[in-house]
Short mmCIF file of N, CA and C in Angstrom, two decimals:
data_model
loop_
_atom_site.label_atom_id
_atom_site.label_comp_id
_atom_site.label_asym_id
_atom_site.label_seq_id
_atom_site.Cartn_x
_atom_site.Cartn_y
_atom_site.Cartn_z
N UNK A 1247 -31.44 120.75 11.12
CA UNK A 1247 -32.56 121.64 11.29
C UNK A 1247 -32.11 123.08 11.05
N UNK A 1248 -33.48 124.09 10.62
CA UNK A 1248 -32.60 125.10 10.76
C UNK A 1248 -31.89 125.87 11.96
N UNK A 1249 -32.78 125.58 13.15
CA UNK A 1249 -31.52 126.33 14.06
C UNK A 1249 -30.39 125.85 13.73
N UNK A 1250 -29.87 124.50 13.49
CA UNK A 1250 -28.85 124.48 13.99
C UNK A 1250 -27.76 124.90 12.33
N UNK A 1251 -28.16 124.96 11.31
CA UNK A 1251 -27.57 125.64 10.52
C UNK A 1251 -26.71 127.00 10.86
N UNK A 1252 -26.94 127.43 11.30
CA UNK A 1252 -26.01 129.26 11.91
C UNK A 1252 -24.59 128.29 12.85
N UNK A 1253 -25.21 127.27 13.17
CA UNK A 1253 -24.39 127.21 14.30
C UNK A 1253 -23.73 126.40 13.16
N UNK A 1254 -23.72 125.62 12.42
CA UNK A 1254 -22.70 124.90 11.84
C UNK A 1254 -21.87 125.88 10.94
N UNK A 1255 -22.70 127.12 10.28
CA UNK A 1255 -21.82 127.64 9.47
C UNK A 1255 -20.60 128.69 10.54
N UNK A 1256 -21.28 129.09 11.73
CA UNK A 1256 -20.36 129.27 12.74
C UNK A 1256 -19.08 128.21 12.53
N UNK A 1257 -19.21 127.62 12.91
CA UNK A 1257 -18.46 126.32 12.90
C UNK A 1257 -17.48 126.19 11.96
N UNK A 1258 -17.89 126.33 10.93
CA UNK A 1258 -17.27 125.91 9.31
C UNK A 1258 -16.50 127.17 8.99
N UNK A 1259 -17.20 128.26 9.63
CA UNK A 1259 -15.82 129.43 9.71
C UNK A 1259 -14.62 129.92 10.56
N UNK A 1260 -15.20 129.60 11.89
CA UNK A 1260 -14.30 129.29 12.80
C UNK A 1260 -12.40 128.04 12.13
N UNK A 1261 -13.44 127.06 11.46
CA UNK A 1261 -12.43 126.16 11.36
C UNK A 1261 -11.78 126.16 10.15
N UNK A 1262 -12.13 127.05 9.02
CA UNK A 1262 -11.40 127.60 8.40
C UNK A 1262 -11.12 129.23 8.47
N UNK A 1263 -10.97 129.89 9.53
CA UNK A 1263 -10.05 130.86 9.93
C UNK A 1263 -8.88 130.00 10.56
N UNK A 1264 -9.41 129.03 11.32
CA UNK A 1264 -7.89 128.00 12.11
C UNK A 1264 -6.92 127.85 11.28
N UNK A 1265 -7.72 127.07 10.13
CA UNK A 1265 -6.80 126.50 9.14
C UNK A 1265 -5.79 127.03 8.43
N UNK A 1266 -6.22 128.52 8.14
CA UNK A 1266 -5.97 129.83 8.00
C UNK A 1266 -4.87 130.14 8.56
N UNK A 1267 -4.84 130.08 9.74
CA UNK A 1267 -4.17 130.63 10.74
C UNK A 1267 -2.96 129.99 10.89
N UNK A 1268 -3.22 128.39 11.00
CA UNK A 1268 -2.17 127.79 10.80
C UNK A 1268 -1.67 127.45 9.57
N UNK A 1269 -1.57 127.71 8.56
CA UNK A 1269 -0.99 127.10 7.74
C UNK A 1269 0.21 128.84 7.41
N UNK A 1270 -0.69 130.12 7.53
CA UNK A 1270 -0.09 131.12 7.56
C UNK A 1270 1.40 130.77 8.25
N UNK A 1271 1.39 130.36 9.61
CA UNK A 1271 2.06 130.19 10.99
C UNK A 1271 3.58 129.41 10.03
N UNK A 1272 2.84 128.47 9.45
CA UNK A 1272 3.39 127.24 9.28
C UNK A 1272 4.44 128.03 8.11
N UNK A 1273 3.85 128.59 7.16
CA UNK A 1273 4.63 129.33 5.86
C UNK A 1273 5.29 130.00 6.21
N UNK A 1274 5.17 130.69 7.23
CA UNK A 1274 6.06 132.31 8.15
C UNK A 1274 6.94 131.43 8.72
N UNK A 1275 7.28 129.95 9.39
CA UNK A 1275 8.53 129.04 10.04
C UNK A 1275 9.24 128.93 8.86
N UNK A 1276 8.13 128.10 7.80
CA UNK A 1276 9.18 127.37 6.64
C UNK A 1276 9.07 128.42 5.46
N UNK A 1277 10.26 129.41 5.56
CA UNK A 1277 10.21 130.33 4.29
C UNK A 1277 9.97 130.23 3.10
N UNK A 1278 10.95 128.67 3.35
CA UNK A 1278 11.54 127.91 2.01
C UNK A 1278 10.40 127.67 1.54
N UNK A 1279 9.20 127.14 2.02
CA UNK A 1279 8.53 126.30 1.89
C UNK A 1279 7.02 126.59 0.81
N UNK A 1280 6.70 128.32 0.76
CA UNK A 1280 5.70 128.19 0.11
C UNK A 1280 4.47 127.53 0.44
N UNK A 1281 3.44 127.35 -0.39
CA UNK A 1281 1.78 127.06 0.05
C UNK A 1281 2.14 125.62 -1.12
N UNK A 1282 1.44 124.42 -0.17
CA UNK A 1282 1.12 123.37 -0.95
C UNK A 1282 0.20 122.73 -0.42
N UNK A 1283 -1.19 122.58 -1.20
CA UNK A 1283 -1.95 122.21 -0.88
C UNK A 1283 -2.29 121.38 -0.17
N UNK A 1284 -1.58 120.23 -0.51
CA UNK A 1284 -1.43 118.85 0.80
C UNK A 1284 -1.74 119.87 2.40
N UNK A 1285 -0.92 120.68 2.75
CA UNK A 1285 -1.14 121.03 3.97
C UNK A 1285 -2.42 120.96 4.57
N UNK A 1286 -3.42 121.45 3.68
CA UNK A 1286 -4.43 121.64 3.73
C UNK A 1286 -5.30 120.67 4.38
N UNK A 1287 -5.00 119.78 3.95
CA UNK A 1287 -5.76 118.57 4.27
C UNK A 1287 -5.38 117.69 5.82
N UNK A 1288 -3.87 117.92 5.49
CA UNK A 1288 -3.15 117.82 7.14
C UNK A 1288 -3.33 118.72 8.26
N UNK A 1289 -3.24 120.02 8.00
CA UNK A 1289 -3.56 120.86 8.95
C UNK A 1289 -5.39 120.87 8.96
N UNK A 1290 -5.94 120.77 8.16
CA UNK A 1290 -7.46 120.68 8.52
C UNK A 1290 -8.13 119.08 9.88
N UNK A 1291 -7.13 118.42 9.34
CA UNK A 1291 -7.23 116.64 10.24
C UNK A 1291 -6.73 116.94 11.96
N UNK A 1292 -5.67 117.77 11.34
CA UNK A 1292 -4.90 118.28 12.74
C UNK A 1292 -5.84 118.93 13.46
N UNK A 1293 -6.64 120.34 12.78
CA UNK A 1293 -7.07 120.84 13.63
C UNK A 1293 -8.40 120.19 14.28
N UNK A 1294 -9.36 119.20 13.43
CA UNK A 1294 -10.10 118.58 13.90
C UNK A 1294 -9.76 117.59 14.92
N UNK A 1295 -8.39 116.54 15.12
CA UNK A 1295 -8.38 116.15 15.83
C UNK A 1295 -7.90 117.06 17.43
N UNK A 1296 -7.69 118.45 17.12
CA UNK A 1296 -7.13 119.17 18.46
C UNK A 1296 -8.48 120.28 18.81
N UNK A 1297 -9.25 119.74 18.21
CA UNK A 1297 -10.53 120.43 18.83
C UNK A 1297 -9.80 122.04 18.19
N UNK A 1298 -9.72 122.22 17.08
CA UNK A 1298 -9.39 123.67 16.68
C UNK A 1298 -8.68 124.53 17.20
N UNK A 1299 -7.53 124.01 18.13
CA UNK A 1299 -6.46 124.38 19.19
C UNK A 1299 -5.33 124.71 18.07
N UNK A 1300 -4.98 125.98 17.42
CA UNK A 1300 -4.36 126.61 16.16
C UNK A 1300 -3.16 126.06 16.84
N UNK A 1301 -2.24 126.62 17.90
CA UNK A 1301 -1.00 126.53 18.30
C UNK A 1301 -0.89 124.97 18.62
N UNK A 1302 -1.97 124.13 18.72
CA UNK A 1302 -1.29 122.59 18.83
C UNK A 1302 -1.51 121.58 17.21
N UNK A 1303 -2.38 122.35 16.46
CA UNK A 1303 -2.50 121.62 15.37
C UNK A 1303 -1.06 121.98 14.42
N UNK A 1304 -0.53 123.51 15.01
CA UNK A 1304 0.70 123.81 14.71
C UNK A 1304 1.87 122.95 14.72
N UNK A 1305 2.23 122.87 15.52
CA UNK A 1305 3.26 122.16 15.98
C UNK A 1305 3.77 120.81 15.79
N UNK A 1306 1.59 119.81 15.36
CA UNK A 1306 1.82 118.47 15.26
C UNK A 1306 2.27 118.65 13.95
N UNK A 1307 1.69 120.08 12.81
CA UNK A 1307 1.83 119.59 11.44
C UNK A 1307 3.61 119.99 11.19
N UNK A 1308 4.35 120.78 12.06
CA UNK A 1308 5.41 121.00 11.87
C UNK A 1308 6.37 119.71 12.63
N UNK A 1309 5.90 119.23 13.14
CA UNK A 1309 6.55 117.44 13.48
C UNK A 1309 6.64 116.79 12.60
N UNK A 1310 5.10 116.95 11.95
CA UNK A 1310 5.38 115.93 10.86
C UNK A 1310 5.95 115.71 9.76
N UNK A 1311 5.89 117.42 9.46
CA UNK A 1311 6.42 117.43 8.33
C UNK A 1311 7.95 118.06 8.08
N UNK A 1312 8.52 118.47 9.70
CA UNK A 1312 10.18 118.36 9.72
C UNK A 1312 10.88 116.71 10.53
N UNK A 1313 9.94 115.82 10.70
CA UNK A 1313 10.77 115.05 11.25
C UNK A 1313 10.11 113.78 11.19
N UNK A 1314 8.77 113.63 10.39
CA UNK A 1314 8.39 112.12 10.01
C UNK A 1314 8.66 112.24 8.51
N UNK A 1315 8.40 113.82 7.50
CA UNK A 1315 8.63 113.35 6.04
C UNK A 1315 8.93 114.67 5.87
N UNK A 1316 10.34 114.96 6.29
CA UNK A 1316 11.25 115.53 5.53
C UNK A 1316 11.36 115.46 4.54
N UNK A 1317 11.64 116.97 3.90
CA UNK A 1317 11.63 117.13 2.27
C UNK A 1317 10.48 116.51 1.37
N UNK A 1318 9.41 116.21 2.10
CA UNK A 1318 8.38 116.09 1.17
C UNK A 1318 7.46 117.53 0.67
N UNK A 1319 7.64 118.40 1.58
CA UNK A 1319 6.88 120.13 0.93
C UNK A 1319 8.14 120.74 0.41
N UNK A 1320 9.44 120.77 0.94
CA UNK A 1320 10.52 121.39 0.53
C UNK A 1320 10.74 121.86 -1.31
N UNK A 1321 11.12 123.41 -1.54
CA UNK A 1321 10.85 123.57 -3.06
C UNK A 1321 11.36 122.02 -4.23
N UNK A 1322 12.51 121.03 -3.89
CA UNK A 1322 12.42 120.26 -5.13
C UNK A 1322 11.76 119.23 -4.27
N UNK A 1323 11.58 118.94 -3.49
CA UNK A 1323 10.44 117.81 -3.48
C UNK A 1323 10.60 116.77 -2.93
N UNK A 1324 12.38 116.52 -2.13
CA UNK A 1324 12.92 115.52 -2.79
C UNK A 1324 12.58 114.01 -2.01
N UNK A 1325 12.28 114.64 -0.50
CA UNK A 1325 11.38 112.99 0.05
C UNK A 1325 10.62 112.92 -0.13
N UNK A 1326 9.67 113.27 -1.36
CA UNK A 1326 8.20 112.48 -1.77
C UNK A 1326 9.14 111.89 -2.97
N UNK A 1327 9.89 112.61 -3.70
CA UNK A 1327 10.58 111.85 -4.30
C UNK A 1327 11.26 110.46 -4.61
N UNK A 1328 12.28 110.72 -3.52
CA UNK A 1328 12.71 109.27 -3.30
C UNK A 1328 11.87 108.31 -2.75
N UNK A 1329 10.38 108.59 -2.23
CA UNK A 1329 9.39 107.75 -1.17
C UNK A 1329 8.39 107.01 -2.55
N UNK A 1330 9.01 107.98 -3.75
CA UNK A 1330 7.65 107.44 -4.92
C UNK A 1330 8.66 106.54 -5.33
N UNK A 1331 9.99 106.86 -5.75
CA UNK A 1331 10.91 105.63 -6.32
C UNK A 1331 11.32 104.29 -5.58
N UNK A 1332 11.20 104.70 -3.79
CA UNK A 1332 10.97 103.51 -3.42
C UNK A 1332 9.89 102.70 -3.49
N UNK A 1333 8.87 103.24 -3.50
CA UNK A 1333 6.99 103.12 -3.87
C UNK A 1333 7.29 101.75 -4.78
N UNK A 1334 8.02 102.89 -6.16
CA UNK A 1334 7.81 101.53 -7.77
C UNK A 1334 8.31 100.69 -7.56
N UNK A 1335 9.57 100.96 -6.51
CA UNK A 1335 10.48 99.74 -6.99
C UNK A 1335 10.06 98.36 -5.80
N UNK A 1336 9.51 98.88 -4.78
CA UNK A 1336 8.36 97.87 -3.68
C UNK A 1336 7.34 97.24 -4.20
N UNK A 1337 6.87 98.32 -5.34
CA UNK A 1337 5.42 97.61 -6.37
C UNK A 1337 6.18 96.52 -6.80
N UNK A 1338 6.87 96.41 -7.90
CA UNK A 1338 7.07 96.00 -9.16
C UNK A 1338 7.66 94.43 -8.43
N UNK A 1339 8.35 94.70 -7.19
CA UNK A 1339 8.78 93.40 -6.60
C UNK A 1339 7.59 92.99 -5.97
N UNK A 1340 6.57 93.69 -5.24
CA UNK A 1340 5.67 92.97 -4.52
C UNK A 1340 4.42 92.37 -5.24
N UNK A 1341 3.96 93.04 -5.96
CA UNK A 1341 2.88 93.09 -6.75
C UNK A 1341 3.31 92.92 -8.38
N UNK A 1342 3.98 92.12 -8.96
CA UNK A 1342 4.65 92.12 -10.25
C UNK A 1342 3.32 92.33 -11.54
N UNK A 1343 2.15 91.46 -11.06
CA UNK A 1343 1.18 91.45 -12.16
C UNK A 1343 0.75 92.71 -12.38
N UNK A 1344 0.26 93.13 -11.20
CA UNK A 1344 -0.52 94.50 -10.95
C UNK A 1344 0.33 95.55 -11.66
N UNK A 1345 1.49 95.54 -11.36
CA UNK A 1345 2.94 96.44 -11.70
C UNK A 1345 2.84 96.58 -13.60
N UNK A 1346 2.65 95.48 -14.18
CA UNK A 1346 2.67 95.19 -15.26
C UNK A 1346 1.30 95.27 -15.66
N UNK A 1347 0.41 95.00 -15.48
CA UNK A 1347 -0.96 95.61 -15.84
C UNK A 1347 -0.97 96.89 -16.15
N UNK A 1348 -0.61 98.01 -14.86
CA UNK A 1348 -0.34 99.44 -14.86
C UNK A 1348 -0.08 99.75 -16.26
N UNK A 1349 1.55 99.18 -16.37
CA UNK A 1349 2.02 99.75 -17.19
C UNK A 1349 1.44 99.49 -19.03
N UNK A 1350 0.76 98.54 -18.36
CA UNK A 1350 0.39 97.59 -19.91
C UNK A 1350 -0.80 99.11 -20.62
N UNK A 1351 -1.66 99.66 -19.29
CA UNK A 1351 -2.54 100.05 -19.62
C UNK A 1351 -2.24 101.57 -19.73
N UNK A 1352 -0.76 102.14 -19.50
CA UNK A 1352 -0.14 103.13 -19.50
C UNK A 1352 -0.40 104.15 -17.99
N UNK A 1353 -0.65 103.51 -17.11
CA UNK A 1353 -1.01 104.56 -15.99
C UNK A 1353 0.13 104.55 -14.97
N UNK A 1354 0.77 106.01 -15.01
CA UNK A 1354 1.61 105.48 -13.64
C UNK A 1354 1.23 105.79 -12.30
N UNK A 1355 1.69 105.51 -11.69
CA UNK A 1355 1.54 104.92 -10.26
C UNK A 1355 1.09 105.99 -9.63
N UNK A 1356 2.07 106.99 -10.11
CA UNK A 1356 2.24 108.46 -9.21
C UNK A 1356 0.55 109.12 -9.24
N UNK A 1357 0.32 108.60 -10.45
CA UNK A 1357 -1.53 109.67 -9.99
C UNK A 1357 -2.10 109.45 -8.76
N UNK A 1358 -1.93 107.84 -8.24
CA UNK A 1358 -2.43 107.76 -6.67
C UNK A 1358 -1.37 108.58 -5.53
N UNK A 1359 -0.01 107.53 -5.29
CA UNK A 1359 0.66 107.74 -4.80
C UNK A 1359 0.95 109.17 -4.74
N UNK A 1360 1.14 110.10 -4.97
CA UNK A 1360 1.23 111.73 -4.86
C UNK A 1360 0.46 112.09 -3.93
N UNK A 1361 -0.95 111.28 -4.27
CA UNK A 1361 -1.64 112.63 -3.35
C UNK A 1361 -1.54 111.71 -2.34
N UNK A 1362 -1.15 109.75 -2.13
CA UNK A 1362 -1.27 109.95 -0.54
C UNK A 1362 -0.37 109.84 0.24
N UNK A 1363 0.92 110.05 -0.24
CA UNK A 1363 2.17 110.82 0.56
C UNK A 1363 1.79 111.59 1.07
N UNK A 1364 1.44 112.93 0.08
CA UNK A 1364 1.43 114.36 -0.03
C UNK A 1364 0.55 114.21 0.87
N UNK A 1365 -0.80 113.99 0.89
CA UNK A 1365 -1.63 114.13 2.02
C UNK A 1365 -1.60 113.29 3.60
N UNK A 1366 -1.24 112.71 3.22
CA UNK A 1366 -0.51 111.59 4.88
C UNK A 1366 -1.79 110.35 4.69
N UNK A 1367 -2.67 110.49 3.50
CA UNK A 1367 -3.40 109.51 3.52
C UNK A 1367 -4.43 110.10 4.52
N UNK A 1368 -4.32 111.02 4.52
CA UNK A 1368 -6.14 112.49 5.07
C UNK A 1368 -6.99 111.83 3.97
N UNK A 1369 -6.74 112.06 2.74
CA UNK A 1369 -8.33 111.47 1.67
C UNK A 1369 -8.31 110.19 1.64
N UNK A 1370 -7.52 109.07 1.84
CA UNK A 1370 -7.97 108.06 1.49
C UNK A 1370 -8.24 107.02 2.51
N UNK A 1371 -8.17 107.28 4.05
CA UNK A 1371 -8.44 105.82 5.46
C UNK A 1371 -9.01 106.92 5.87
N UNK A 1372 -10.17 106.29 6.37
CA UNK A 1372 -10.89 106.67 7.86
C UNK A 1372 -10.06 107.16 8.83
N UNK A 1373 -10.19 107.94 9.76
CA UNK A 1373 -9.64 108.34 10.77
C UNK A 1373 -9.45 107.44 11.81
N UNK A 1374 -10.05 106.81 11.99
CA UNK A 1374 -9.70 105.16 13.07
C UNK A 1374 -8.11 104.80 12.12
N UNK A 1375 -8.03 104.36 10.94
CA UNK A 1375 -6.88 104.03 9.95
C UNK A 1375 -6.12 105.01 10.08
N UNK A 1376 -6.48 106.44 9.86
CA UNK A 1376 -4.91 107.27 9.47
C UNK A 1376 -4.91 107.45 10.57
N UNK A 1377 -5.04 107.43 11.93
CA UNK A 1377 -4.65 107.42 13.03
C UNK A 1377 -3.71 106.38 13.22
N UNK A 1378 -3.64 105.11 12.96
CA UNK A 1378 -2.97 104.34 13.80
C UNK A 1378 -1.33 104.32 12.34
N UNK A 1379 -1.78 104.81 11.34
CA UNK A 1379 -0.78 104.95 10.01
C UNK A 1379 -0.05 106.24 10.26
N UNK A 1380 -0.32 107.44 11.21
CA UNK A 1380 0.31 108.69 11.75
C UNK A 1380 0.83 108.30 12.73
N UNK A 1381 0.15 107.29 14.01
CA UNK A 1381 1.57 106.81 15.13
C UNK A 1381 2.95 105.68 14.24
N UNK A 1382 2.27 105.02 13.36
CA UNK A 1382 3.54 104.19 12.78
C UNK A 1382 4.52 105.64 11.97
N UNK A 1383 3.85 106.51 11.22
CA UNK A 1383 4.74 106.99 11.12
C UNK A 1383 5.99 108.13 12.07
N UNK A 1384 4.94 108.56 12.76
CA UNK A 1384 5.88 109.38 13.30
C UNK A 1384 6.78 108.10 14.93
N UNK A 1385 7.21 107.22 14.01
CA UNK A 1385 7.75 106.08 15.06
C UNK A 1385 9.06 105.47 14.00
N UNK A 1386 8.43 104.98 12.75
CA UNK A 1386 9.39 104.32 11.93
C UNK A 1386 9.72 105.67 10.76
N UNK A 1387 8.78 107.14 10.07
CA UNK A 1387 9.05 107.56 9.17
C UNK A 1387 8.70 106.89 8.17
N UNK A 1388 9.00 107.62 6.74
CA UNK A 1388 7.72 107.74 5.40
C UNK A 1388 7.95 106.12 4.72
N UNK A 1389 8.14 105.28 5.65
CA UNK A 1389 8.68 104.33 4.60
C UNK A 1389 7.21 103.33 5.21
N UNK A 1390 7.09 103.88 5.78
CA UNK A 1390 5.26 103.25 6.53
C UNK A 1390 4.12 103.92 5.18
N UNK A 1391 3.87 105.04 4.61
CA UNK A 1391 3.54 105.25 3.69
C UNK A 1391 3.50 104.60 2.69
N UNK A 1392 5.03 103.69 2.81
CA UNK A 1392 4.90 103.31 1.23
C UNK A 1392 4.32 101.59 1.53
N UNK A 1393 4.64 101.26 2.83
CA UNK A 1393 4.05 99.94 3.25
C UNK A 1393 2.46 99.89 2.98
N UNK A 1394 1.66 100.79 3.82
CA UNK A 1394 0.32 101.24 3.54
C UNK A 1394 -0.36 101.32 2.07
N UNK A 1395 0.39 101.80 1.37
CA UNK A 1395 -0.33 101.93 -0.10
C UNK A 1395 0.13 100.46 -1.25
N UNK A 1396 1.47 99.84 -0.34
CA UNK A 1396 1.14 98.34 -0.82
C UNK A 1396 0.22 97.43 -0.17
N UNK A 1397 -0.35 97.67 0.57
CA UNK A 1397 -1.20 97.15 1.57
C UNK A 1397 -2.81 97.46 0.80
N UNK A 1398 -2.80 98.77 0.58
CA UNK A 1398 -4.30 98.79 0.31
C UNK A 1398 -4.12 98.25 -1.71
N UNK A 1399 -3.14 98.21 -2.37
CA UNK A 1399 -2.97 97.95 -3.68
C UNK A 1399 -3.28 96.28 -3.93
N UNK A 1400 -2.63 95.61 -2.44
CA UNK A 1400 -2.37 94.20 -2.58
C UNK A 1400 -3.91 93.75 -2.44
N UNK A 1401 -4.94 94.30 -1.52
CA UNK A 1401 -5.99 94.10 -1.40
C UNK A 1401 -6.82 94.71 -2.24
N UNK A 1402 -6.31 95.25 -3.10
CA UNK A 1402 -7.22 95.88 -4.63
C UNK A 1402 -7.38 94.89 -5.89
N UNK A 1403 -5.95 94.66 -5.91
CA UNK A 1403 -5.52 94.21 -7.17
C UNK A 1403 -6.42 93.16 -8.15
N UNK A 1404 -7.15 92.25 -7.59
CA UNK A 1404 -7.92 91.44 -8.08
C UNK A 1404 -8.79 92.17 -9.15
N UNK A 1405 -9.51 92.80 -8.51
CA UNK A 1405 -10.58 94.20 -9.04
C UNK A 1405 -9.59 94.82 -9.91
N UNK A 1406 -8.59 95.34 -9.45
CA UNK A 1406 -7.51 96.47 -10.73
C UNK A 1406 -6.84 95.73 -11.66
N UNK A 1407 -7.20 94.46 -11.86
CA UNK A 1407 -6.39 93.50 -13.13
C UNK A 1407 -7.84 93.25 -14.28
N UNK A 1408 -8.84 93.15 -13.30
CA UNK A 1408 -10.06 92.96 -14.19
C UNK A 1408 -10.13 94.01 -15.52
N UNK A 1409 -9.97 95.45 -15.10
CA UNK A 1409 -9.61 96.89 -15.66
C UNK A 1409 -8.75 97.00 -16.65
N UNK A 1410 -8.99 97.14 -18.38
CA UNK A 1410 -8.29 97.02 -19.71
C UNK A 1410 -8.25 98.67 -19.58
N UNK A 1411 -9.62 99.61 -19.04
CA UNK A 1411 -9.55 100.95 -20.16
C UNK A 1411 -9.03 101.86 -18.94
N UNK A 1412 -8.23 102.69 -19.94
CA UNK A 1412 -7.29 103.76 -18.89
C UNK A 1412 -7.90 104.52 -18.23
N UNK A 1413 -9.13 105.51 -18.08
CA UNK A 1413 -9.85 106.10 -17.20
C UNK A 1413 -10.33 105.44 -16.32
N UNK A 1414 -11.27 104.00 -16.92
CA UNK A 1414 -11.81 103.03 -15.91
C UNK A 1414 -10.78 103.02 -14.86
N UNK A 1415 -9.45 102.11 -14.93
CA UNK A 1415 -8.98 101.91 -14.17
C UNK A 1415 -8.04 103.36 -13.36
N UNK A 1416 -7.94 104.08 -13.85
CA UNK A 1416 -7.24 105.12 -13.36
C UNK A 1416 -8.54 105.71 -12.02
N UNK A 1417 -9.70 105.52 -12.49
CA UNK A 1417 -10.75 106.15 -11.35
C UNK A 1417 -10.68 104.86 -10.10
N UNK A 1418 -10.61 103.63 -10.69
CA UNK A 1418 -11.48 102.86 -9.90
C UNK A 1418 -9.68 102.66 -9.06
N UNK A 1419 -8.51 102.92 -9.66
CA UNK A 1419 -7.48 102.84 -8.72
C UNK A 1419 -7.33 104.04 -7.61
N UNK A 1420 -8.15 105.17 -8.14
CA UNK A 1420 -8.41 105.92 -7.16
C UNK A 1420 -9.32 105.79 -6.00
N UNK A 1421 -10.50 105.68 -6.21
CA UNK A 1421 -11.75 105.71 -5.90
C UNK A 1421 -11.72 104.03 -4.86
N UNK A 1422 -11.26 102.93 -5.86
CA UNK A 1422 -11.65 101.84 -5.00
C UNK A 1422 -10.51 101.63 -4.05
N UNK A 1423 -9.59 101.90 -3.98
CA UNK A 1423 -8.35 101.88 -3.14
C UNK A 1423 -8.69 102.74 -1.91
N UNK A 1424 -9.76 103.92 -2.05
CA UNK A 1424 -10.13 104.61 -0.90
C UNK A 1424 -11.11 103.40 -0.15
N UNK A 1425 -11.92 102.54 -0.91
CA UNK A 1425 -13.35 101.79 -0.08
C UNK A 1425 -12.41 100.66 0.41
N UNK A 1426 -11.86 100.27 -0.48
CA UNK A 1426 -10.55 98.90 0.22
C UNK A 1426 -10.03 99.71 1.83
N UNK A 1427 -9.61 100.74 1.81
CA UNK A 1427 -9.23 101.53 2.95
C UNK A 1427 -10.32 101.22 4.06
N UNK A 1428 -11.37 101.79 3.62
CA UNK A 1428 -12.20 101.70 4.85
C UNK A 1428 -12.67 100.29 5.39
N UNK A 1429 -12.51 99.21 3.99
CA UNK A 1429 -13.10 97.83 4.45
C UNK A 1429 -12.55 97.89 5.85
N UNK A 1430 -10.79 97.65 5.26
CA UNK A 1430 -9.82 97.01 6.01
C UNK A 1430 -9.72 97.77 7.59
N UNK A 1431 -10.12 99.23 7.60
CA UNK A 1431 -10.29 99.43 8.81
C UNK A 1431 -11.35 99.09 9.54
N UNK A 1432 -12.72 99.02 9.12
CA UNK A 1432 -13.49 98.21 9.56
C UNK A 1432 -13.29 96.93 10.39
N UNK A 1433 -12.56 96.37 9.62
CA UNK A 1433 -12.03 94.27 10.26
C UNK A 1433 -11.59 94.59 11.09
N UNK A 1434 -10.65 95.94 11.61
CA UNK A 1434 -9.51 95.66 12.27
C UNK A 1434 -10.45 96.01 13.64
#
């Protein structure tokens, strides 16, 4: 309604001054570290799940990202790195057809996988899902990431083998790997 429009755009500025605020916070700890967008999406989840509490959405995103996935913002990159080479080499043994389809159709892996390292899997599970995929990780570390995205691939794949043309399947490995996400949290 319209009253309540003022109050949402209240709202929507409030929570991006937070976001603001923290991610500033977050760049002023990690010198090294520079602006990468992923944060964005983590510190925005953070601050929604802390009720817009700047100094605690702080702290969870600096947990996570000095001590569940180290070196994944760091300037070379290098634990999203090694988390994508463990990624292929988990595909190619778990999923061999799918693995070989990919490649048949020239798409690599990394167009998904990037952003849902990089993002902790903020765009692609429901929050019921990346909730219970943020306590596994910050318990076992990023190697739960790479379990998760064989998880939602293994329950794709039927649908992603059907797929000959490279955009087709490059969207629908995007796009349907997010609705597979939500099925599966649904069941659970």
């Amino acid at each position: 309604s319209p009253a309540e429009a003022p109050a949402e755009a209240t709202t929507e500025a409030a929570g991006r001054t937070a976001l603001r605020n923290v991610l500033l916070a977050y760049v002023a700890h990690h010198r090294g570290i520079g602006y990468c967008q992923a944060l964005n999406y983590i510190g925005g989840m953070l601050l929604l799940l802390s009720s817009l509490q700047e100094e605690l959405a702080f702290y969870l995103l600096v947990h996570l990202t000095q001590h569940c996935v180290s070196d994944f913002y760091s300037r070379h990159m290098t634990g999203i790195r090694i988390a994508q080479k463990l990624f292929a080499d988990c595909f190619a043994g778990s999923l061999p057809r799918l693995a070989a389809h990919l490649d048949a159709v020239g798409i690599p892996l990394s167009i998904v996988t990037t952003k849902w390292f990089m993002c902790l899997y903020v765009n692609t599970l429901p929050v019921e899902s990346l909730l219970r995929v943020w306590d596994l990780l910050i318990l076992a570390g990023p190697a739960v990431l790479v379990r998760v995205g064989l998880a939602l691939l293994h329950q794709a794949e039927a649908e992603l083998l059907q797929v000959s043309d490279f955009v087709e399947l490059s969207h629908k490995l995007q796009v349907h790997v997010e609705i597979i996400g939500d099925i599966v949290s649904r069941r659970s």
